[in-house]
GROMACS .gro file of C-alpha atoms in nm:
model
  359
    1LEU     CA    1   0.008  -0.014   0.007
    2TYR     CA    2   0.279   0.254   0.100
    3ALA     CA    3   0.480   0.145  -0.200
    4ALA     CA    4   0.196   0.225  -0.435
    5SER     CA    5   0.118   0.574  -0.275
    6PRO     CA    6   0.231   0.887  -0.436
    7GLN     CA    7   0.500   0.972  -0.183
    8ALA     CA    8   0.689   0.655  -0.281
    9THR     CA    9   0.611   0.664  -0.648
   10GLU     CA   10   0.670   1.029  -0.711
   11GLU     CA   11   0.994   1.042  -0.503
   12GLY     CA   12   1.210   0.897  -0.769
   13GLY     CA   13   1.019   1.084  -1.050
   14GLN     CA   14   0.839   0.764  -1.162
   15THR     CA   15   0.502   0.604  -1.152
   16ARG     CA   16   0.393   0.252  -1.126
   17GLU     CA   17   0.026   0.228  -1.187
   18ASP     CA   18   0.029  -0.132  -1.152
   19LEU     CA   19   0.154  -0.115  -0.790
   20TRP     CA   20  -0.205  -0.030  -0.681
   21GLU     CA   21  -0.326  -0.353  -0.818
   22GLU     CA   22  -0.053  -0.531  -0.653
   23ALA     CA   23  -0.131  -0.377  -0.321
   24ALA     CA   24  -0.498  -0.484  -0.363
   25LEU     CA   25  -0.403  -0.834  -0.438
   26ALA     CA   26  -0.164  -0.865  -0.138
   27ALA     CA   27  -0.444  -0.708   0.091
   28ASP     CA   28  -0.673  -0.972  -0.033
   29GLU     CA   29  -0.413  -1.252   0.035
   30ALA     CA   30  -0.375  -1.098   0.394
   31ILE     CA   31  -0.733  -1.098   0.434
   32LYS     CA   32  -0.794  -1.454   0.331
   33ALA     CA   33  -0.500  -1.574   0.545
   34ALA     CA   34  -0.651  -1.392   0.860
   35GLU     CA   35  -1.016  -1.498   0.799
   36ASP     CA   36  -0.911  -1.849   0.735
   37ASN     CA   37  -0.745  -1.866   1.065
   38GLY     CA   38  -1.020  -1.727   1.266
   39TYR     CA   39  -0.972  -1.359   1.264
   40GLU     CA   40  -1.282  -1.133   1.218
   41LEU     CA   41  -1.440  -0.795   1.298
   42VAL     CA   42  -1.579  -0.816   1.654
   43PRO     CA   43  -1.930  -0.722   1.686
   44GLU     CA   44  -2.026  -0.340   1.734
   45SER     CA   45  -2.118  -0.408   2.093
   46GLU     CA   46  -1.758  -0.551   2.168
   47TYR     CA   47  -1.568  -0.249   1.994
   48TYR     CA   48  -1.467  -0.122   2.338
   49TYR     CA   49  -1.286  -0.445   2.419
   50ILE     CA   50  -1.058  -0.438   2.097
   51PHE     CA   51  -0.866  -0.162   2.288
   52LYS     CA   52  -0.952  -0.175   2.641
   53GLY     CA   53  -1.035  -0.440   2.917
   54GLN     CA   54  -0.923  -0.792   2.972
   55ASN     CA   55  -1.157  -0.960   2.728
   56THR     CA   56  -0.905  -1.180   2.554
   57ASP     CA   57  -1.152  -1.361   2.347
   58THR     CA   58  -1.270  -1.027   2.204
   59TYR     CA   59  -0.930  -0.847   2.107
   60THR     CA   60  -0.753  -1.182   1.984
   61LYS     CA   61  -1.022  -1.216   1.724
   62GLU     CA   62  -0.949  -0.880   1.561
   63VAL     CA   63  -0.596  -0.778   1.648
   64LEU     CA   64  -0.340  -0.952   1.445
   65PHE     CA   65  -0.039  -0.808   1.634
   66GLY     CA   66  -0.039  -0.586   1.938
   67ARG     CA   67   0.073  -0.541   2.275
   68ARG     CA   68  -0.094  -0.511   2.619
   69HIS     CA   69  -0.035  -0.251   2.891
   70LYS     CA   70  -0.183  -0.154   3.232
   71ILE     CA   71  -0.218   0.202   3.342
   72ASN     CA   72  -0.283   0.271   3.710
   73TRP     CA   73  -0.574   0.514   3.791
   74GLY     CA   74  -0.355   0.760   3.966
   75SER     CA   75  -0.048   0.738   3.754
   76ASP     CA   76   0.100   1.009   3.546
   77ALA     CA   77   0.031   0.798   3.222
   78TYR     CA   78  -0.346   0.821   3.297
   79LYS     CA   79  -0.379   1.152   3.461
   80ALA     CA   80  -0.129   1.368   3.245
   81THR     CA   81  -0.186   1.203   2.892
   82ILE     CA   82  -0.545   1.046   2.886
   83ARG     CA   83  -0.780   1.202   3.153
   84PRO     CA   84  -0.876   1.552   3.114
   85PRO     CA   85  -0.924   1.792   3.418
   86GLY     CA   86  -1.251   1.912   3.562
   87LYS     CA   87  -1.474   1.632   3.712
   88LEU     CA   88  -1.277   1.367   3.560
   89ASP     CA   89  -0.968   1.461   3.805
   90GLY     CA   90  -0.711   1.454   3.542
   91LEU     CA   91  -0.432   1.706   3.413
   92TYR     CA   92  -0.456   1.690   3.040
   93GLY     CA   93  -0.679   1.547   2.767
   94VAL     CA   94  -0.630   1.536   2.399
   95ALA     CA   95  -0.810   1.843   2.252
   96THR     CA   96  -0.960   1.691   1.920
   97ASN     CA   97  -0.969   1.905   1.609
   98GLN     CA   98  -1.312   2.012   1.514
   99LYS     CA   99  -1.233   1.920   1.169
  100PHE     CA  100  -1.172   1.562   1.274
  101VAL     CA  101  -1.500   1.563   1.491
  102ASP     CA  102  -1.672   1.663   1.177
  103CYS     CA  103  -1.537   1.336   0.995
  104PHE     CA  104  -1.776   1.091   1.177
  105ASP     CA  105  -2.059   1.017   0.943
  106MET     CA  106  -2.436   1.003   1.058
  107ALA     CA  107  -2.569   0.668   1.129
  108ASN     CA  108  -2.772   0.678   0.799
  109GLY     CA  109  -2.434   0.650   0.611
  110TYR     CA  110  -2.400   1.019   0.510
  111PRO     CA  111  -2.139   1.285   0.580
  112ILE     CA  112  -2.274   1.559   0.803
  113ASP     CA  113  -2.216   1.820   0.517
  114ASP     CA  114  -2.478   1.632   0.299
  115PRO     CA  115  -2.822   1.768   0.285
  116ASP     CA  116  -2.977   1.413   0.308
  117SER     CA  117  -2.782   1.340   0.641
  118GLY     CA  118  -3.019   1.500   0.872
  119TYR     CA  119  -2.746   1.674   1.069
  120ASP     CA  120  -2.832   1.947   1.280
  121PRO     CA  121  -2.547   2.182   1.389
  122GLN     CA  122  -2.743   2.286   1.697
  123ASN     CA  123  -2.774   1.921   1.814
  124PRO     CA  124  -2.451   1.792   1.682
  125TYR     CA  125  -2.379   1.481   1.859
  126VAL     CA  126  -2.678   1.265   1.804
  127ASN     CA  127  -2.721   1.002   1.548
  128ARG     CA  128  -2.354   0.979   1.453
  129GLY     CA  129  -2.269   0.607   1.492
  130SER     CA  130  -2.138   0.428   1.765
  131ARG     CA  131  -1.781   0.514   1.727
  132PHE     CA  132  -1.826   0.882   1.790
  133GLU     CA  133  -1.930   0.798   2.142
  134HIS     CA  134  -1.626   0.561   2.186
  135ASP     CA  135  -1.364   0.796   2.043
  136ILE     CA  136  -1.487   1.156   2.148
  137ILE     CA  137  -1.582   1.318   2.472
  138HIS     CA  138  -1.829   1.601   2.387
  139ASN     CA  139  -2.065   1.838   2.566
  140GLY     CA  140  -2.322   1.622   2.737
  141SER     CA  141  -2.148   1.279   2.714
  142GLU     CA  142  -2.077   1.054   3.008
  143PRO     CA  143  -1.743   0.894   3.002
  144TYR     CA  144  -1.774   0.737   3.333
  145PRO     CA  145  -2.115   0.656   3.507
  146GLY     CA  146  -2.252   0.956   3.678
  147TYR     CA  147  -1.989   1.182   3.529
  148LYS     CA  148  -2.172   1.391   3.268
  149MET     CA  149  -1.937   1.657   3.087
  150ASP     CA  150  -2.021   2.016   3.071
  151LEU     CA  151  -1.787   2.148   2.797
  152TYR     CA  152  -1.919   2.487   2.739
  153ASN     CA  153  -1.712   2.787   2.688
  154GLN     CA  154  -1.939   3.065   2.817
  155VAL     CA  155  -2.298   3.124   2.960
  156GLN     CA  156  -2.528   3.362   2.801
  157HIS     CA  157  -2.744   3.498   3.087
  158ALA     CA  158  -3.103   3.604   3.078
  159ASP     CA  159  -2.993   3.979   3.043
  160GLY     CA  160  -2.779   3.895   2.722
  161SER     CA  161  -2.454   3.934   2.924
  162ILE     CA  162  -2.187   3.673   2.874
  163THR     CA  163  -1.959   3.502   3.149
  164LEU     CA  164  -1.653   3.295   3.034
  165GLY     CA  165  -1.608   2.957   3.148
  166GLY     CA  166  -1.821   2.717   3.359
  167GLY     CA  167  -1.869   2.344   3.374
  168ASP     CA  168  -1.568   2.149   3.279
  169ILE     CA  169  -1.374   2.429   3.081
  170SER     CA  170  -1.186   2.671   3.292
  171TYR     CA  171  -1.063   3.007   3.194
  172ASP     CA  172  -0.771   3.213   3.315
  173GLY     CA  173  -0.854   3.551   3.212
  174GLY     CA  174  -0.964   3.541   2.848
  175SER     CA  175  -0.792   3.226   2.774
  176VAL     CA  176  -0.871   2.850   2.850
  177ARG     CA  177  -0.678   2.743   3.134
  178ASP     CA  178  -0.397   2.493   3.061
  179GLY     CA  179  -0.497   2.149   3.045
  180TYR     CA  180  -0.848   2.193   2.937
  181THR     CA  181  -0.986   2.157   2.599
  182THR     CA  182  -0.941   2.449   2.359
  183THR     CA  183  -1.143   2.288   2.085
  184GLY     CA  184  -1.468   2.183   2.278
  185THR     CA  185  -1.399   1.810   2.273
  186TYR     CA  186  -1.152   1.551   2.397
  187GLY     CA  187  -1.031   1.220   2.257
  188LYS     CA  188  -1.169   0.925   2.453
  189LYS     CA  189  -1.030   0.613   2.249
  190TRP     CA  190  -0.758   0.533   2.513
  191MET     CA  191  -0.964   0.612   2.822
  192GLY     CA  192  -1.141   0.342   3.043
  193ASP     CA  193  -1.522   0.342   3.121
  194GLN     CA  194  -1.490   0.262   3.481
  195TRP     CA  195  -1.418   0.533   3.751
  196ASN     CA  196  -1.122   0.501   3.993
  197THR     CA  197  -1.011   0.173   3.804
  198ALA     CA  198  -0.697   0.081   3.660
  199LEU     CA  199  -0.696   0.052   3.286
  200ASP     CA  200  -0.595  -0.245   3.064
  201GLN     CA  201  -0.512  -0.142   2.729
  202VAL     CA  202  -0.439  -0.332   2.398
  203TRP     CA  203  -0.243  -0.135   2.138
  204PRO     CA  204  -0.302  -0.288   1.783
  205TYR     CA  205  -0.017  -0.252   1.566
  206ILE     CA  206  -0.232  -0.414   1.296
  207ARG     CA  207  -0.583  -0.548   1.296
  208ILE     CA  208  -0.820  -0.679   1.048
  209ALA     CA  209  -1.022  -0.371   0.994
  210GLU     CA  210  -0.704  -0.220   0.864
  211LEU     CA  211  -0.664  -0.488   0.612
  212TYR     CA  212  -1.013  -0.431   0.465
  213LEU     CA  213  -0.938  -0.057   0.431
  214ASN     CA  214  -0.601  -0.140   0.273
  215PHE     CA  215  -0.787  -0.337   0.018
  216SER     CA  216  -1.066  -0.112  -0.037
  217GLU     CA  217  -0.823   0.198  -0.090
  218ALA     CA  218  -0.575  -0.011  -0.326
  219ALA     CA  219  -0.865  -0.162  -0.540
  220ALA     CA  220  -1.031   0.178  -0.574
  221GLU     CA  221  -0.695   0.359  -0.666
  222ALA     CA  222  -0.627   0.076  -0.926
  223GLY     CA  223  -0.945   0.176  -1.087
  224TRP     CA  224  -1.172  -0.127  -0.988
  225SER     CA  225  -1.533  -0.061  -0.982
  226ALA     CA  226  -1.666  -0.051  -0.637
  227THR     CA  227  -1.880  -0.346  -0.708
  228ASP     CA  228  -1.614  -0.576  -0.886
  229SER     CA  229  -1.403  -0.808  -0.689
  230HIS     CA  230  -1.173  -0.907  -0.972
  231GLY     CA  231  -1.172  -1.243  -0.816
  232CYS     CA  232  -1.089  -1.134  -0.463
  233ARG     CA  233  -1.278  -1.222  -0.159
  234TYR     CA  234  -1.464  -0.886  -0.140
  235THR     CA  235  -1.543  -0.587  -0.369
  236PRO     CA  236  -1.395  -0.263  -0.253
  237LEU     CA  237  -1.741  -0.157  -0.149
  238GLU     CA  238  -1.791  -0.469   0.047
  239ALA     CA  239  -1.486  -0.429   0.228
  240LEU     CA  240  -1.549  -0.067   0.314
  241ASN     CA  241  -1.915  -0.149   0.429
  242MET     CA  242  -1.789  -0.414   0.660
  243VAL     CA  243  -1.590  -0.167   0.848
  244ARG     CA  244  -1.874   0.107   0.832
  245ASN     CA  245  -2.139  -0.124   0.945
  246ARG     CA  246  -1.968  -0.252   1.250
  247GLY     CA  247  -1.913   0.107   1.339
  248GLY     CA  248  -2.288   0.170   1.343
  249ILE     CA  249  -2.292   0.341   1.001
  250ALA     CA  250  -2.518   0.231   0.707
  251ASP     CA  251  -2.380   0.131   0.376
  252LEU     CA  252  -2.215   0.394   0.181
  253PRO     CA  253  -2.490   0.568  -0.025
  254ALA     CA  254  -2.494   0.536  -0.408
  255LYS     CA  255  -2.388   0.881  -0.495
  256TYR     CA  256  -2.050   0.811  -0.314
  257GLN     CA  257  -1.963   0.477  -0.472
  258SER     CA  258  -1.758   0.584  -0.762
  259GLY     CA  259  -1.457   0.818  -0.868
  260ASP     CA  260  -1.297   1.077  -0.636
  261LEU     CA  261  -1.591   1.063  -0.415
  262PHE     CA  262  -1.544   0.696  -0.339
  263LEU     CA  263  -1.184   0.746  -0.265
  264GLU     CA  264  -1.273   1.035  -0.050
  265ARG     CA  265  -1.496   0.844   0.171
  266ILE     CA  266  -1.262   0.559   0.181
  267ARG     CA  267  -0.996   0.789   0.321
  268ASN     CA  268  -1.244   0.941   0.566
  269GLU     CA  269  -1.318   0.596   0.699
  270ARG     CA  270  -0.969   0.519   0.752
  271ARG     CA  271  -0.926   0.862   0.951
  272VAL     CA  272  -1.208   0.768   1.174
  273GLU     CA  273  -1.165   0.392   1.220
  274LEU     CA  274  -0.794   0.402   1.285
  275CYS     CA  275  -0.782   0.732   1.470
  276PHE     CA  276  -0.536   0.749   1.758
  277GLU     CA  277  -0.359   0.448   1.631
  278ASP     CA  278  -0.063   0.619   1.465
  279HIS     CA  279  -0.175   0.601   1.116
  280ARG     CA  280  -0.300   0.962   1.022
  281PHE     CA  281   0.031   1.117   1.030
  282PHE     CA  282   0.175   0.863   0.775
  283ASP     CA  283  -0.126   0.860   0.572
  284ILE     CA  284  -0.105   1.242   0.523
  285ARG     CA  285   0.260   1.189   0.414
  286ARG     CA  286   0.205   0.885   0.178
  287TRP     CA  287  -0.104   1.054   0.004
  288LYS     CA  288   0.083   1.389  -0.011
  289ILE     CA  289  -0.201   1.593   0.124
  290GLY     CA  290  -0.022   1.771   0.410
  291THR     CA  291   0.008   2.113   0.232
  292THR     CA  292  -0.386   2.114   0.166
  293THR     CA  293  -0.532   1.961   0.480
  294ASP     CA  294  -0.486   1.918   0.850
  295GLN     CA  295  -0.267   2.218   0.890
  296HIS     CA  296  -0.471   2.414   1.154
  297ILE     CA  297  -0.670   2.327   1.460
  298TYR     CA  298  -1.018   2.441   1.487
  299ARG     CA  299  -1.276   2.449   1.772
  300VAL     CA  300  -1.642   2.459   1.839
  301LEU     CA  301  -1.751   2.759   2.047
  302ILE     CA  302  -2.048   2.642   2.306
  303THR     CA  303  -2.259   2.888   2.478
  304LYS     CA  304  -2.503   2.785   2.747
  305LEU     CA  305  -2.808   2.982   2.710
  306GLU     CA  306  -3.005   3.099   3.020
  307GLY     CA  307  -3.347   3.271   3.032
  308GLU     CA  308  -3.571   3.281   2.722
  309TYR     CA  309  -3.441   3.160   2.395
  310ASP     CA  310  -3.560   2.994   2.073
  311THR     CA  311  -3.604   2.631   2.170
  312ALA     CA  312  -3.672   2.531   1.835
  313ALA     CA  313  -3.345   2.676   1.708
  314TYR     CA  314  -3.148   2.563   2.016
  315PRO     CA  315  -3.301   2.239   2.113
  316THR     CA  316  -3.032   2.144   2.374
  317GLY     CA  317  -3.008   2.474   2.546
  318TYR     CA  318  -2.673   2.545   2.396
  319ARG     CA  319  -2.543   2.723   2.088
  320TYR     CA  320  -2.288   2.574   1.901
  321GLU     CA  321  -2.067   2.773   1.663
  322GLU     CA  322  -1.772   2.629   1.455
  323ASP     CA  323  -1.521   2.904   1.473
  324THR     CA  324  -1.374   2.987   1.137
  325ALA     CA  325  -1.040   3.109   1.290
  326PRO     CA  326  -0.809   2.827   1.392
  327VAL     CA  327  -0.705   2.801   1.757
  328LEU     CA  328  -0.369   2.695   1.670
  329ARG     CA  329  -0.192   2.752   1.326
  330ARG     CA  330   0.058   2.500   1.192
  331THR     CA  331   0.258   2.501   0.890
  332TYR     CA  332   0.321   2.202   0.662
  333GLU     CA  333   0.544   2.263   0.358
  334GLU     CA  334   0.652   2.030   0.068
  335ARG     CA  335   0.979   1.939   0.264
  336HIS     CA  336   0.794   1.778   0.531
  337TYR     CA  337   0.712   1.486   0.344
  338LEU     CA  338   1.060   1.373   0.404
  339PHE     CA  339   1.277   1.403   0.748
  340PRO     CA  340   1.597   1.587   0.727
  341ILE     CA  341   1.914   1.371   0.693
  342LYS     CA  342   2.189   1.452   0.960
  343ARG     CA  343   2.426   1.702   0.806
  344GLU     CA  344   2.749   1.499   0.889
  345ASP     CA  345   2.568   1.183   0.710
  346THR     CA  346   2.547   1.388   0.379
  347TYR     CA  347   2.926   1.381   0.370
  348LEU     CA  348   2.953   1.015   0.348
  349GLY     CA  349   2.985   1.018  -0.033
  350PRO     CA  350   2.873   1.194  -0.350
  351LEU     CA  351   2.527   1.036  -0.374
  352PHE     CA  352   2.438   1.105   0.006
  353LYS     CA  353   2.219   1.408  -0.067
  354GLN     CA  354   2.009   1.611   0.178
  355ASN     CA  355   1.635   1.580   0.131
  356PRO     CA  356   1.480   1.849  -0.069
  357GLY     CA  357   1.408   2.176   0.113
  358TRP     CA  358   1.647   2.092   0.423
  359GLU     CA  359   1.960   2.229   0.263
   0.00000   0.00000   0.00000
């Protein structure tokens, strides 16, 4: 898959269109080997236990290669890297980019920007599929029993005045206090669901869901029809829908089953299904999309409404506004597709050149 991707094929000034088909056939071979030896997607109800808990019979069905780790409740590893502050009594959480939060499709199979999706920006967290609640802590979610999150930035009082902060986002002057989310959400994938309990984690280096996504992407890039298996075990669409369906998402709508739209949904599915598993950074590089996507971090501004307000317009009692200005600006340049080489290593011989842009 990586060899067929633009970063590898373009680096040497050449293209190998047949590599995509080779990648699809290799993924199909891997799928057959895995399935024939008992690996499978676990049911939606057991998704949590792929990554957390001691349900060996669950994660060994899907994880082809991984490792286990135990994190104590009061340890720095849990408090400073996974569990956010506020009522969850942590120090830092992962503030998820609003652009990533928007990638979770509706349960009916449509992306949220599709008119057929039924998405309501003023009730944004409903009907998004089960992975959304598994991976994202949002305003109103309950990561632990009895611990409902109040992730609003400000309160609009009955007289129209505004007070910053409140709930589980604390302010220091006019800025969000260190450790609290600046984007309005947190990542949840690596956090347990039992309060004051040590966390058993399973880190999957590779699991069968990735094999299905590898196959679907490579086959689509090779120009195969979404519904043609070319003699493989699945069609590109079937492989994609297997992962989507397990995540509580309906089959991909017909309008997205061909051309660039199909590839776009495959990439989006990979971004969601494999989130926080160390794939996205490398996918951005191999697809060579770093200069056009994911450069900046955006937030949702959440206002708690008091007094009289339009309940039809704001059914949750909150006003959600996606901020058009990023809360954090980052720069991704063409040179960032390759790492710099240590300067002394470029002196080893005449062909040991520095990577482009790092001279």
